[in-house]
mmCIF file of C-alpha atoms in Angstrom:
data_model
loop_
_atom_site.group_PDB
_atom_site.id
_atom_site.type_symbol
_atom_site.label_atom_id
_atom_site.label_comp_id
_atom_site.label_asym_id
_atom_site.label_seq_id
_atom_site.Cartn_x
_atom_site.Cartn_y
_atom_site.Cartn_z
ATOM 1 C CA UNK A 1 -164.712 -6.264 41.170
ATOM 2 C CA UNK A 2 -163.684 -5.492 37.563
ATOM 3 C CA UNK A 3 -166.058 -8.181 36.065
ATOM 4 C CA UNK A 4 -168.921 -6.435 37.876
ATOM 5 C CA UNK A 5 -167.934 -3.003 36.388
ATOM 6 C CA UNK A 6 -167.392 -4.350 33.056
ATOM 7 C CA UNK A 7 -170.799 -5.940 33.000
ATOM 8 C CA UNK A 8 -172.613 -2.748 34.091
ATOM 9 C CA UNK A 9 -170.361 -0.766 31.473
ATOM 10 C CA UNK A 10 -171.608 -3.234 28.527
ATOM 11 C CA UNK A 11 -174.984 -3.156 29.905
ATOM 12 C CA UNK A 12 -175.364 0.474 29.403
ATOM 13 C CA UNK A 13 -174.394 0.345 25.481
ATOM 14 C CA UNK A 14 -177.082 -2.062 24.927
ATOM 15 C CA UNK A 15 -180.294 0.299 26.236
ATOM 16 C CA UNK A 16 -182.604 1.169 23.465
ATOM 17 C CA UNK A 17 -182.377 4.125 21.292
ATOM 18 C CA UNK A 18 -185.505 5.459 22.347
ATOM 19 C CA UNK A 19 -184.704 5.237 25.935
ATOM 20 C CA UNK A 20 -181.211 7.011 25.365
ATOM 21 C CA UNK A 21 -183.071 10.334 24.275
ATOM 22 C CA UNK A 22 -184.711 10.432 27.523
ATOM 23 C CA UNK A 23 -182.555 12.489 30.193
ATOM 24 C CA UNK A 24 -182.245 10.140 32.773
ATOM 25 C CA UNK A 25 -181.108 7.530 30.219
ATOM 26 C CA UNK A 26 -178.508 9.891 29.025
ATOM 27 C CA UNK A 27 -177.508 10.419 32.470
ATOM 28 C CA UNK A 28 -176.942 6.661 33.247
ATOM 29 C CA UNK A 29 -174.883 6.392 30.129
ATOM 30 C CA UNK A 30 -172.617 9.034 31.064
ATOM 31 C CA UNK A 31 -172.037 7.243 34.540
ATOM 32 C CA UNK A 32 -171.352 4.082 32.697
ATOM 33 C CA UNK A 33 -168.698 5.558 30.354
ATOM 34 C CA UNK A 34 -167.138 6.684 33.674
ATOM 35 C CA UNK A 35 -167.183 3.508 35.086
ATOM 36 C CA UNK A 36 -165.682 1.952 31.820
ATOM 37 C CA UNK A 37 -162.765 4.487 31.681
ATOM 38 C CA UNK A 38 -161.849 3.439 35.242
ATOM 39 C CA UNK A 39 -161.617 -0.340 34.326
ATOM 40 C CA UNK A 40 -159.180 0.517 31.480
ATOM 41 C CA UNK A 41 -156.838 3.021 33.855
ATOM 42 C CA UNK A 42 -157.098 0.434 36.808
ATOM 43 C CA UNK A 43 -154.768 -2.187 35.413
ATOM 44 C CA UNK A 44 -152.322 0.301 33.466
ATOM 45 C CA UNK A 45 -151.748 2.009 36.933
ATOM 46 C CA UNK A 46 -151.244 -1.205 38.933
ATOM 47 C CA UNK A 47 -148.533 -2.272 36.207
ATOM 48 C CA UNK A 48 -146.769 1.192 36.816
ATOM 49 C CA UNK A 49 -146.647 1.164 40.533
ATOM 50 C CA UNK A 50 -145.188 -2.297 40.633
ATOM 51 C CA UNK A 51 -142.425 -2.176 42.979
ATOM 52 C CA UNK A 52 -139.011 -3.136 41.289
ATOM 53 C CA UNK A 53 -137.568 -6.502 42.244
ATOM 54 C CA UNK A 54 -134.307 -6.346 43.981
ATOM 55 C CA UNK A 55 -131.856 -9.279 43.534
ATOM 56 C CA UNK A 56 -130.840 -10.609 46.845
ATOM 57 C CA UNK A 57 -127.007 -11.485 47.050
ATOM 58 C CA UNK A 58 -125.968 -15.096 46.980
ATOM 59 C CA UNK A 59 -125.685 -16.520 50.453
ATOM 60 C CA UNK A 60 -122.207 -18.311 49.713
ATOM 61 C CA UNK A 61 -120.909 -15.633 47.239
ATOM 62 C CA UNK A 62 -117.224 -15.069 48.127
ATOM 63 C CA UNK A 63 -116.175 -11.555 49.660
ATOM 64 C CA UNK A 64 -114.387 -9.350 47.319
ATOM 65 C CA UNK A 65 -110.374 -9.371 47.741
ATOM 66 C CA UNK A 66 -109.068 -6.043 49.024
ATOM 67 C CA UNK A 67 -107.245 -4.299 46.252
ATOM 68 C CA UNK A 68 -103.662 -4.849 46.439
ATOM 69 C CA UNK A 69 -101.187 -2.269 48.125
ATOM 70 C CA UNK A 70 -98.870 -0.523 45.507
ATOM 71 C CA UNK A 71 -96.626 0.443 48.148
ATOM 72 C CA UNK A 72 -93.005 -1.091 48.428
ATOM 73 C CA UNK A 73 -91.846 -2.161 51.693
ATOM 74 C CA UNK A 74 -89.107 0.065 53.021
ATOM 75 C CA UNK A 75 -85.853 -1.585 54.500
ATOM 76 C CA UNK A 76 -85.827 -1.158 58.095
ATOM 77 C CA UNK A 77 -82.480 -1.425 60.384
ATOM 78 C CA UNK A 78 -79.677 0.748 61.705
ATOM 79 C CA UNK A 79 -78.366 3.188 59.080
ATOM 80 C CA UNK A 80 -74.767 2.926 57.580
ATOM 81 C CA UNK A 81 -73.486 5.968 55.661
ATOM 82 C CA UNK A 82 -71.212 5.763 52.929
ATOM 83 C CA UNK A 83 -68.896 8.518 51.700
ATOM 84 C CA UNK A 84 -67.073 7.369 48.754
ATOM 85 C CA UNK A 85 -64.437 9.794 47.143
ATOM 86 C CA UNK A 86 -63.036 7.420 44.287
ATOM 87 C CA UNK A 87 -64.444 9.694 41.768
ATOM 88 C CA UNK A 88 -64.160 9.229 38.070
ATOM 89 C CA UNK A 89 -60.415 9.722 37.215
ATOM 90 C CA UNK A 90 -58.139 7.188 36.366
ATOM 91 C CA UNK A 91 -54.301 6.775 35.968
ATOM 92 C CA UNK A 92 -52.256 5.546 33.056
ATOM 93 C CA UNK A 93 -48.853 4.694 34.457
ATOM 94 C CA UNK A 94 -45.632 3.797 32.605
ATOM 95 C CA UNK A 95 -42.675 2.766 34.423
ATOM 96 C CA UNK A 96 -39.625 2.979 32.258
ATOM 97 C CA UNK A 97 -36.196 1.336 32.522
ATOM 98 C CA UNK A 98 -35.125 4.652 34.087
ATOM 99 C CA UNK A 99 -36.903 7.498 36.008
ATOM 100 C CA UNK A 100 -36.845 9.487 32.622
ATOM 101 C CA UNK A 101 -38.909 6.815 31.232
ATOM 102 C CA UNK A 102 -41.790 7.165 33.481
ATOM 103 C CA UNK A 103 -44.908 8.766 32.445
ATOM 104 C CA UNK A 104 -48.319 9.435 34.605
ATOM 105 C CA UNK A 105 -51.374 10.602 33.584
ATOM 106 C CA UNK A 106 -54.696 11.119 34.972
ATOM 107 C CA UNK A 107 -57.732 10.495 32.301
ATOM 108 C CA UNK A 108 -61.503 10.938 32.990
ATOM 109 C CA UNK A 109 -63.564 7.723 33.010
ATOM 110 C CA UNK A 110 -67.171 8.581 32.893
ATOM 111 C CA UNK A 111 -69.362 5.477 33.434
ATOM 112 C CA UNK A 112 -66.854 3.697 35.579
ATOM 113 C CA UNK A 113 -69.082 3.814 38.609
ATOM 114 C CA UNK A 114 -66.652 3.026 41.159
ATOM 115 C CA UNK A 115 -68.298 5.258 43.992
ATOM 116 C CA UNK A 116 -71.623 3.118 43.150
ATOM 117 C CA UNK A 117 -69.891 0.054 43.181
ATOM 118 C CA UNK A 118 -68.623 0.895 46.794
ATOM 119 C CA UNK A 119 -71.807 1.577 48.142
ATOM 120 C CA UNK A 120 -73.158 -1.709 46.711
ATOM 121 C CA UNK A 121 -70.122 -3.868 48.094
ATOM 122 C CA UNK A 122 -70.899 -2.126 51.683
ATOM 123 C CA UNK A 123 -74.597 -3.135 51.388
ATOM 124 C CA UNK A 124 -73.537 -6.677 50.887
ATOM 125 C CA UNK A 125 -70.855 -6.673 53.570
ATOM 126 C CA UNK A 126 -73.355 -5.370 56.308
ATOM 127 C CA UNK A 127 -76.141 -7.604 55.463
ATOM 128 C CA UNK A 128 -79.995 -7.119 55.514
ATOM 129 C CA UNK A 129 -80.281 -5.861 58.888
ATOM 130 C CA UNK A 130 -78.911 -2.420 57.904
ATOM 131 C CA UNK A 131 -80.089 0.606 55.741
ATOM 132 C CA UNK A 132 -77.108 1.327 53.780
ATOM 133 C CA UNK A 133 -77.047 5.063 52.521
ATOM 134 C CA UNK A 134 -74.730 7.123 50.200
ATOM 135 C CA UNK A 135 -73.925 10.469 51.795
ATOM 136 C CA UNK A 136 -73.230 12.834 48.925
ATOM 137 C CA UNK A 137 -70.170 14.800 49.763
ATOM 138 C CA UNK A 138 -68.083 17.768 48.328
ATOM 139 C CA UNK A 139 -64.665 16.499 47.491
ATOM 140 C CA UNK A 140 -63.100 19.696 48.312
ATOM 141 C CA UNK A 141 -64.729 19.296 51.876
ATOM 142 C CA UNK A 142 -62.348 16.133 52.173
ATOM 143 C CA UNK A 143 -59.208 17.985 50.780
ATOM 144 C CA UNK A 144 -57.580 17.670 54.297
ATOM 145 C CA UNK A 145 -58.909 14.355 55.380
ATOM 146 C CA UNK A 146 -55.991 12.352 56.100
ATOM 147 C CA UNK A 147 -56.224 10.523 59.417
ATOM 148 C CA UNK A 148 -53.202 7.980 58.699
ATOM 149 C CA UNK A 149 -53.399 4.332 59.231
ATOM 150 C CA UNK A 150 -52.975 1.645 62.125
ATOM 151 C CA UNK A 151 -51.289 3.027 65.313
ATOM 152 C CA UNK A 152 -50.838 6.477 63.627
ATOM 153 C CA UNK A 153 -54.629 7.167 62.917
ATOM 154 C CA UNK A 154 -55.928 10.528 64.021
ATOM 155 C CA UNK A 155 -59.961 11.010 64.480
ATOM 156 C CA UNK A 156 -60.019 14.563 65.530
ATOM 157 C CA UNK A 157 -59.828 16.814 62.497
ATOM 158 C CA UNK A 158 -61.197 13.599 60.060
ATOM 159 C CA UNK A 159 -64.054 13.096 62.475
ATOM 160 C CA UNK A 160 -65.058 16.629 62.436
ATOM 161 C CA UNK A 161 -65.010 16.745 58.407
ATOM 162 C CA UNK A 162 -67.490 13.648 58.624
ATOM 163 C CA UNK A 163 -69.590 15.268 61.215
ATOM 164 C CA UNK A 164 -70.080 18.232 59.055
ATOM 165 C CA UNK A 165 -70.662 16.302 55.783
ATOM 166 C CA UNK A 166 -73.272 14.053 57.433
ATOM 167 C CA UNK A 167 -75.240 16.356 58.750
ATOM 168 C CA UNK A 168 -78.639 15.293 59.941
ATOM 169 C CA UNK A 169 -78.386 11.606 58.449
ATOM 170 C CA UNK A 170 -78.189 10.165 62.004
ATOM 171 C CA UNK A 171 -76.368 6.905 60.678
ATOM 172 C CA UNK A 172 -74.931 4.454 63.587
ATOM 173 C CA UNK A 173 -71.747 4.315 61.276
ATOM 174 C CA UNK A 174 -70.044 6.031 58.442
ATOM 175 C CA UNK A 175 -67.590 4.288 55.920
ATOM 176 C CA UNK A 176 -65.322 6.788 54.047
ATOM 177 C CA UNK A 177 -63.390 5.180 51.199
ATOM 178 C CA UNK A 178 -60.427 7.327 49.655
ATOM 179 C CA UNK A 179 -57.681 7.033 47.256
ATOM 180 C CA UNK A 180 -54.718 5.597 49.183
ATOM 181 C CA UNK A 181 -50.931 6.022 47.807
ATOM 182 C CA UNK A 182 -48.125 3.247 47.966
ATOM 183 C CA UNK A 183 -44.379 3.286 47.471
ATOM 184 C CA UNK A 184 -43.353 3.367 43.890
ATOM 185 C CA UNK A 185 -45.893 6.189 43.014
ATOM 186 C CA UNK A 186 -49.183 4.246 42.990
ATOM 187 C CA UNK A 187 -51.822 6.354 43.856
ATOM 188 C CA UNK A 188 -55.754 5.496 43.528
ATOM 189 C CA UNK A 189 -56.804 3.312 40.967
ATOM 190 C CA UNK A 190 -55.309 2.756 37.434
ATOM 191 C CA UNK A 191 -53.393 0.797 34.819
ATOM 192 C CA UNK A 192 -49.572 0.442 34.695
ATOM 193 C CA UNK A 193 -47.306 -1.452 32.399
ATOM 194 C CA UNK A 194 -43.267 -1.797 33.214
ATOM 195 C CA UNK A 195 -40.946 -0.819 30.501
ATOM 196 C CA UNK A 196 -41.511 -1.781 26.674
ATOM 197 C CA UNK A 197 -39.253 -4.878 27.390
ATOM 198 C CA UNK A 198 -42.104 -6.595 29.108
ATOM 199 C CA UNK A 199 -45.349 -7.560 27.525
ATOM 200 C CA UNK A 200 -47.769 -7.327 30.405
ATOM 201 C CA UNK A 201 -50.096 -4.640 31.969
ATOM 202 C CA UNK A 202 -51.984 -4.544 35.494
ATOM 203 C CA UNK A 203 -54.809 -2.691 36.675
ATOM 204 C CA UNK A 204 -54.191 -1.528 40.319
ATOM 205 C CA UNK A 205 -56.304 -0.386 43.017
ATOM 206 C CA UNK A 206 -54.837 1.748 46.164
ATOM 207 C CA UNK A 207 -57.909 2.522 48.460
ATOM 208 C CA UNK A 208 -58.194 3.380 52.259
ATOM 209 C CA UNK A 209 -61.346 2.483 54.257
ATOM 210 C CA UNK A 210 -62.360 4.235 57.357
ATOM 211 C CA UNK A 211 -65.280 3.459 59.679
ATOM 212 C CA UNK A 212 -66.571 6.295 62.174
ATOM 213 C CA UNK A 213 -68.766 6.263 65.033
ATOM 214 C CA UNK A 214 -72.022 7.975 64.111
ATOM 215 C CA UNK A 215 -72.162 9.495 67.667
ATOM 216 C CA UNK A 216 -68.498 10.587 68.503
ATOM 217 C CA UNK A 217 -67.526 10.365 64.985
ATOM 218 C CA UNK A 218 -64.001 8.936 66.094
ATOM 219 C CA UNK A 219 -62.487 6.412 63.803
ATOM 220 C CA UNK A 220 -63.253 3.048 65.151
ATOM 221 C CA UNK A 221 -61.411 0.647 62.343
ATOM 222 C CA UNK A 222 -58.936 1.803 59.386
ATOM 223 C CA UNK A 223 -57.191 -0.322 56.890
ATOM 224 C CA UNK A 224 -55.810 -0.299 53.340
ATOM 225 C CA UNK A 225 -57.786 -2.165 50.647
ATOM 226 C CA UNK A 226 -56.132 -5.597 49.877
ATOM 227 C CA UNK A 227 -56.847 -9.088 48.121
ATOM 228 C CA UNK A 228 -54.702 -10.897 50.500
ATOM 229 C CA UNK A 229 -55.144 -9.126 53.762
ATOM 230 C CA UNK A 230 -52.130 -7.191 54.047
ATOM 231 C CA UNK A 231 -50.131 -5.337 51.114
ATOM 232 C CA UNK A 232 -47.015 -4.900 53.010
ATOM 233 C CA UNK A 233 -44.985 -7.428 51.217
ATOM 234 C CA UNK A 234 -47.011 -7.642 48.200
ATOM 235 C CA UNK A 235 -47.612 -4.259 46.896
ATOM 236 C CA UNK A 236 -50.889 -2.819 45.728
ATOM 237 C CA UNK A 237 -53.673 -5.148 44.431
ATOM 238 C CA UNK A 238 -53.288 -5.906 40.736
ATOM 239 C CA UNK A 239 -55.290 -7.718 38.273
ATOM 240 C CA UNK A 240 -53.282 -8.635 34.877
ATOM 241 C CA UNK A 241 -54.754 -7.790 31.769
ATOM 242 C CA UNK A 242 -54.196 -8.613 28.142
ATOM 243 C CA UNK A 243 -51.321 -6.599 26.645
ATOM 244 C CA UNK A 244 -53.799 -5.602 23.775
ATOM 245 C CA UNK A 245 -55.888 -3.469 26.516
ATOM 246 C CA UNK A 246 -53.184 -1.150 27.213
ATOM 247 C CA UNK A 247 -54.749 2.500 26.240
ATOM 248 C CA UNK A 248 -53.076 4.171 23.662
ATOM 249 C CA UNK A 249 -53.337 7.233 23.931
ATOM 250 C CA UNK A 250 -54.097 7.155 27.719
ATOM 251 C CA UNK A 251 -57.408 9.091 26.963
ATOM 252 C CA UNK A 252 -58.565 5.495 25.561
ATOM 253 C CA UNK A 253 -58.689 3.944 28.839
ATOM 254 C CA UNK A 254 -62.469 5.089 28.927
ATOM 255 C CA UNK A 255 -63.535 1.962 27.441
ATOM 256 C CA UNK A 256 -65.938 -0.864 28.425
ATOM 257 C CA UNK A 257 -63.343 -3.678 28.783
ATOM 258 C CA UNK A 258 -61.227 -1.268 31.042
ATOM 259 C CA UNK A 259 -64.470 -0.422 33.097
ATOM 260 C CA UNK A 260 -65.277 -4.267 33.529
ATOM 261 C CA UNK A 261 -61.673 -5.327 34.466
ATOM 262 C CA UNK A 262 -61.454 -2.202 36.964
ATOM 263 C CA UNK A 263 -64.546 -3.116 38.517
ATOM 264 C CA UNK A 264 -63.569 -6.960 39.078
ATOM 265 C CA UNK A 265 -60.558 -5.840 40.873
ATOM 266 C CA UNK A 266 -62.146 -3.004 43.020
ATOM 267 C CA UNK A 267 -64.932 -5.410 44.034
ATOM 268 C CA UNK A 268 -62.436 -8.037 44.830
ATOM 269 C CA UNK A 269 -60.587 -5.693 47.074
ATOM 270 C CA UNK A 270 -63.877 -4.756 48.758
ATOM 271 C CA UNK A 271 -65.159 -7.998 49.293
ATOM 272 C CA UNK A 272 -61.555 -8.848 51.035
ATOM 273 C CA UNK A 273 -61.307 -5.920 53.220
ATOM 274 C CA UNK A 274 -65.120 -4.771 54.200
ATOM 275 C CA UNK A 275 -66.426 -7.790 56.399
ATOM 276 C CA UNK A 276 -63.395 -7.333 58.682
ATOM 277 C CA UNK A 277 -63.798 -3.725 58.978
ATOM 278 C CA UNK A 278 -67.586 -3.743 59.579
ATOM 279 C CA UNK A 279 -67.645 -6.843 61.841
ATOM 280 C CA UNK A 280 -70.077 -6.226 64.678
ATOM 281 C CA UNK A 281 -70.959 -2.525 63.337
#
Protein backbone atom coordinates (compact mmCIF):
# COMPACT_ATOMS: atom_id res chain seq x y z
CA UNK A 1 0.00 0.00 0.00
CA UNK A 2 2.73 2.43 0.95
CA UNK A 3 4.65 1.58 -2.25
CA UNK A 4 1.70 2.64 -4.43
CA UNK A 5 1.23 5.90 -2.56
CA UNK A 6 4.95 6.72 -2.74
CA UNK A 7 4.90 6.04 -6.51
CA UNK A 8 1.94 8.28 -7.11
CA UNK A 9 3.42 11.07 -5.03
CA UNK A 10 6.70 10.89 -6.95
CA UNK A 11 4.83 10.95 -10.28
CA UNK A 12 3.15 14.20 -9.28
CA UNK A 13 6.49 16.00 -8.98
CA UNK A 14 7.55 14.80 -12.45
CA UNK A 15 4.76 16.65 -14.32
CA UNK A 16 5.89 19.26 -16.89
CA UNK A 17 5.98 22.89 -15.78
CA UNK A 18 3.64 23.93 -18.52
CA UNK A 19 1.01 21.60 -17.29
CA UNK A 20 1.49 22.73 -13.66
CA UNK A 21 0.05 26.10 -14.60
CA UNK A 22 -3.20 24.46 -15.52
CA UNK A 23 -5.77 24.48 -12.72
CA UNK A 24 -6.48 20.80 -12.98
CA UNK A 25 -2.82 19.96 -12.74
CA UNK A 26 -2.46 22.27 -9.77
CA UNK A 27 -5.27 20.41 -7.98
CA UNK A 28 -3.63 17.06 -8.78
CA UNK A 29 -0.37 18.28 -7.36
CA UNK A 30 -2.02 19.28 -4.06
CA UNK A 31 -3.59 15.82 -3.81
CA UNK A 32 -0.17 14.28 -4.37
CA UNK A 33 1.34 16.40 -1.60
CA UNK A 34 -1.42 15.33 0.78
CA UNK A 35 -0.86 11.66 -0.01
CA UNK A 36 2.89 12.05 0.50
CA UNK A 37 2.34 13.65 3.96
CA UNK A 38 0.11 10.69 4.94
CA UNK A 39 2.85 8.29 3.93
CA UNK A 40 5.36 10.03 6.23
CA UNK A 41 2.98 10.21 9.21
CA UNK A 42 1.88 6.54 8.95
CA UNK A 43 5.13 4.80 10.04
CA UNK A 44 5.69 7.32 12.89
CA UNK A 45 2.21 6.74 14.27
CA UNK A 46 2.68 2.97 14.03
CA UNK A 47 5.87 3.22 16.13
CA UNK A 48 4.20 5.48 18.70
CA UNK A 49 1.17 3.23 19.21
CA UNK A 50 3.16 -0.01 19.44
CA UNK A 51 2.12 -1.73 22.70
CA UNK A 52 4.80 -2.14 25.38
CA UNK A 53 6.16 -5.63 25.86
CA UNK A 54 5.33 -7.08 29.31
CA UNK A 55 7.96 -9.43 30.68
CA UNK A 56 6.52 -12.74 31.69
CA UNK A 57 7.68 -14.18 35.00
CA UNK A 58 9.90 -17.22 34.81
CA UNK A 59 7.97 -20.43 35.23
CA UNK A 60 10.35 -21.88 37.79
CA UNK A 61 11.04 -18.68 39.78
CA UNK A 62 11.02 -19.50 43.52
CA UNK A 63 8.42 -17.66 45.64
CA UNK A 64 9.64 -14.73 47.69
CA UNK A 65 10.14 -15.67 51.34
CA UNK A 66 7.77 -14.08 53.84
CA UNK A 67 9.35 -11.38 56.04
CA UNK A 68 10.67 -12.73 59.32
CA UNK A 69 8.55 -11.99 62.34
CA UNK A 70 10.06 -9.49 64.74
CA UNK A 71 8.01 -10.59 67.74
CA UNK A 72 9.69 -12.52 70.55
CA UNK A 73 7.93 -15.70 71.66
CA UNK A 74 6.30 -15.25 75.02
CA UNK A 75 6.75 -17.78 77.80
CA UNK A 76 3.62 -19.71 78.68
CA UNK A 77 2.51 -21.69 81.72
CA UNK A 78 1.30 -21.16 85.30
CA UNK A 79 2.57 -18.04 86.99
CA UNK A 80 4.82 -18.05 90.05
CA UNK A 81 5.00 -14.66 91.75
CA UNK A 82 8.14 -13.73 93.67
CA UNK A 83 8.11 -11.21 96.52
CA UNK A 84 11.68 -10.71 97.72
CA UNK A 85 12.36 -8.37 100.63
CA UNK A 86 16.09 -8.79 101.19
CA UNK A 87 16.73 -5.25 100.02
CA UNK A 88 20.01 -3.38 99.81
CA UNK A 89 21.13 -3.40 103.45
CA UNK A 90 24.15 -5.32 104.69
CA UNK A 91 25.23 -6.05 108.27
CA UNK A 92 28.85 -5.63 109.36
CA UNK A 93 29.15 -7.55 112.63
CA UNK A 94 32.02 -7.86 115.08
CA UNK A 95 31.89 -10.41 117.90
CA UNK A 96 34.18 -9.42 120.73
CA UNK A 97 35.68 -11.44 123.55
CA UNK A 98 32.94 -10.00 125.74
CA UNK A 99 29.60 -8.44 124.91
CA UNK A 100 31.19 -5.03 125.28
CA UNK A 101 33.31 -5.75 122.25
CA UNK A 102 30.35 -6.54 119.98
CA UNK A 103 29.58 -4.18 117.15
CA UNK A 104 26.73 -4.33 114.67
CA UNK A 105 26.22 -1.83 111.86
CA UNK A 106 23.87 -1.84 108.89
CA UNK A 107 25.26 -0.24 105.75
CA UNK A 108 23.77 0.38 102.27
CA UNK A 109 25.07 -1.84 99.48
CA UNK A 110 23.65 -0.42 96.28
CA UNK A 111 24.10 -2.72 93.34
CA UNK A 112 24.32 -6.06 95.16
CA UNK A 113 21.05 -7.04 93.43
CA UNK A 114 20.01 -9.61 96.05
CA UNK A 115 16.29 -9.45 95.22
CA UNK A 116 17.06 -9.87 91.51
CA UNK A 117 19.14 -12.93 92.39
CA UNK A 118 16.18 -14.45 94.25
CA UNK A 119 14.00 -14.11 91.14
CA UNK A 120 16.69 -15.75 89.01
CA UNK A 121 17.09 -18.72 91.36
CA UNK A 122 13.31 -19.24 91.66
CA UNK A 123 13.11 -19.28 87.85
CA UNK A 124 15.85 -21.91 87.74
CA UNK A 125 14.14 -23.99 90.45
CA UNK A 126 10.66 -24.16 88.85
CA UNK A 127 11.93 -24.86 85.34
CA UNK A 128 10.64 -23.88 81.92
CA UNK A 129 7.02 -24.91 82.52
CA UNK A 130 6.28 -21.82 84.64
CA UNK A 131 6.28 -18.07 84.17
CA UNK A 132 8.16 -16.39 87.03
CA UNK A 133 7.08 -12.83 87.72
CA UNK A 134 8.51 -10.43 90.26
CA UNK A 135 5.83 -8.75 92.36
CA UNK A 136 6.74 -5.24 93.48
CA UNK A 137 6.04 -4.74 97.17
CA UNK A 138 6.22 -1.86 99.59
CA UNK A 139 8.41 -3.05 102.46
CA UNK A 140 6.21 -1.24 104.96
CA UNK A 141 3.32 -3.51 103.94
CA UNK A 142 5.35 -6.48 105.22
CA UNK A 143 6.38 -4.90 108.52
CA UNK A 144 3.96 -7.21 110.33
CA UNK A 145 4.61 -10.26 108.10
CA UNK A 146 5.84 -12.87 110.60
CA UNK A 147 4.18 -16.23 109.98
CA UNK A 148 6.71 -18.25 111.98
CA UNK A 149 8.19 -21.57 110.89
CA UNK A 150 7.32 -25.25 110.93
CA UNK A 151 4.47 -26.27 113.23
CA UNK A 152 4.12 -22.71 114.48
CA UNK A 153 3.39 -21.21 111.07
CA UNK A 154 0.34 -18.92 110.87
CA UNK A 155 -1.29 -18.23 107.52
CA UNK A 156 -4.18 -15.88 108.27
CA UNK A 157 -2.48 -12.51 108.67
CA UNK A 158 0.43 -13.35 106.38
CA UNK A 159 -1.95 -14.56 103.67
CA UNK A 160 -3.97 -11.36 103.84
CA UNK A 161 -0.82 -9.30 103.32
CA UNK A 162 0.27 -11.32 100.28
CA UNK A 163 -3.26 -11.17 98.82
CA UNK A 164 -3.26 -7.40 99.06
CA UNK A 165 0.21 -7.01 97.55
CA UNK A 166 -0.41 -9.55 94.75
CA UNK A 167 -3.47 -7.65 93.53
CA UNK A 168 -4.56 -8.93 90.11
CA UNK A 169 -1.35 -10.84 89.32
CA UNK A 170 -3.29 -14.13 89.21
CA UNK A 171 -0.34 -16.42 89.95
CA UNK A 172 -0.69 -20.05 90.97
CA UNK A 173 1.90 -19.69 93.74
CA UNK A 174 3.65 -16.83 95.52
CA UNK A 175 7.17 -17.18 96.91
CA UNK A 176 8.01 -14.74 99.69
CA UNK A 177 11.65 -14.38 100.79
CA UNK A 178 12.45 -12.31 103.88
CA UNK A 179 15.35 -11.82 106.25
CA UNK A 180 15.51 -14.23 109.16
CA UNK A 181 17.12 -14.13 112.57
CA UNK A 182 19.26 -16.71 114.33
CA UNK A 183 20.57 -17.13 117.83
CA UNK A 184 23.62 -15.00 118.40
CA UNK A 185 22.08 -11.94 116.78
CA UNK A 186 22.55 -13.00 113.18
CA UNK A 187 19.97 -11.17 111.12
CA UNK A 188 19.57 -11.05 107.37
CA UNK A 189 22.72 -10.95 105.25
CA UNK A 190 26.09 -9.62 106.32
CA UNK A 191 29.71 -10.27 107.21
CA UNK A 192 31.14 -11.10 110.64
CA UNK A 193 34.45 -11.63 112.35
CA UNK A 194 35.14 -13.14 115.76
CA UNK A 195 37.40 -10.96 117.94
CA UNK A 196 40.84 -9.77 116.94
CA UNK A 197 42.28 -13.05 118.24
CA UNK A 198 41.22 -14.96 115.10
CA UNK A 199 42.23 -14.03 111.59
CA UNK A 200 39.01 -15.08 109.91
CA UNK A 201 35.84 -13.51 108.54
CA UNK A 202 32.64 -15.02 107.18
CA UNK A 203 29.70 -13.84 105.11
CA UNK A 204 26.40 -15.17 106.44
CA UNK A 205 22.87 -15.38 105.03
CA UNK A 206 19.83 -15.92 107.24
CA UNK A 207 16.65 -15.97 105.15
CA UNK A 208 13.17 -17.46 105.35
CA UNK A 209 11.17 -18.73 102.41
CA UNK A 210 7.36 -19.05 102.29
CA UNK A 211 5.24 -20.51 99.49
CA UNK A 212 1.63 -19.22 99.38
CA UNK A 213 -1.26 -20.73 97.44
CA UNK A 214 -2.49 -18.42 94.70
CA UNK A 215 -6.19 -18.92 95.53
CA UNK A 216 -6.49 -19.17 99.30
CA UNK A 217 -3.14 -17.50 100.00
CA UNK A 218 -2.50 -20.03 102.75
CA UNK A 219 1.11 -21.01 103.38
CA UNK A 220 1.75 -24.35 101.73
CA UNK A 221 5.42 -24.74 102.65
CA UNK A 222 8.01 -22.78 104.59
CA UNK A 223 11.62 -23.12 105.59
CA UNK A 224 14.81 -21.40 106.56
CA UNK A 225 17.43 -21.06 103.88
CA UNK A 226 20.19 -23.61 104.31
CA UNK A 227 23.15 -25.17 102.55
CA UNK A 228 23.14 -28.47 104.41
CA UNK A 229 19.36 -28.94 104.68
CA UNK A 230 19.11 -27.86 108.32
CA UNK A 231 20.62 -25.05 110.36
CA UNK A 232 19.62 -26.51 113.73
CA UNK A 233 23.11 -27.75 114.67
CA UNK A 234 25.28 -25.91 112.17
CA UNK A 235 24.17 -22.31 112.62
CA UNK A 236 23.54 -19.89 109.77
CA UNK A 237 24.95 -20.59 106.29
CA UNK A 238 28.36 -18.95 105.93
CA UNK A 239 31.13 -18.46 103.42
CA UNK A 240 34.71 -17.96 104.61
CA UNK A 241 36.46 -15.01 102.98
CA UNK A 242 39.99 -13.70 103.02
CA UNK A 243 40.81 -11.66 106.10
CA UNK A 244 41.93 -8.81 103.87
CA UNK A 245 38.32 -8.44 102.62
CA UNK A 246 37.08 -7.30 106.00
CA UNK A 247 35.51 -3.84 105.48
CA UNK A 248 37.12 -1.10 107.51
CA UNK A 249 35.25 1.16 108.00
CA UNK A 250 31.96 -0.78 107.70
CA UNK A 251 30.80 1.38 104.78
CA UNK A 252 33.62 -0.11 102.74
CA UNK A 253 31.55 -3.31 102.45
CA UNK A 254 29.95 -1.84 99.33
CA UNK A 255 32.59 -3.13 96.91
CA UNK A 256 32.66 -5.59 93.96
CA UNK A 257 34.55 -8.34 95.82
CA UNK A 258 32.10 -8.37 98.74
CA UNK A 259 29.21 -8.28 96.28
CA UNK A 260 30.47 -11.33 94.41
CA UNK A 261 31.05 -13.34 97.61
CA UNK A 262 27.64 -12.41 99.02
CA UNK A 263 25.82 -13.38 95.85
CA UNK A 264 27.75 -16.65 95.75
CA UNK A 265 26.59 -17.60 99.25
CA UNK A 266 22.99 -16.49 98.73
CA UNK A 267 22.85 -18.34 95.41
CA UNK A 268 24.03 -21.55 97.09
CA UNK A 269 21.44 -21.18 99.86
CA UNK A 270 18.61 -20.64 97.38
CA UNK A 271 19.70 -23.50 95.12
CA UNK A 272 19.71 -25.92 98.08
CA UNK A 273 16.44 -24.72 99.63
CA UNK A 274 14.06 -23.81 96.81
CA UNK A 275 13.68 -27.16 94.99
CA UNK A 276 12.23 -28.89 98.07
CA UNK A 277 9.85 -26.03 98.82
CA UNK A 278 8.71 -25.65 95.21
CA UNK A 279 8.40 -29.36 94.44
CA UNK A 280 5.09 -30.13 92.65
CA UNK A 281 4.15 -26.47 92.75
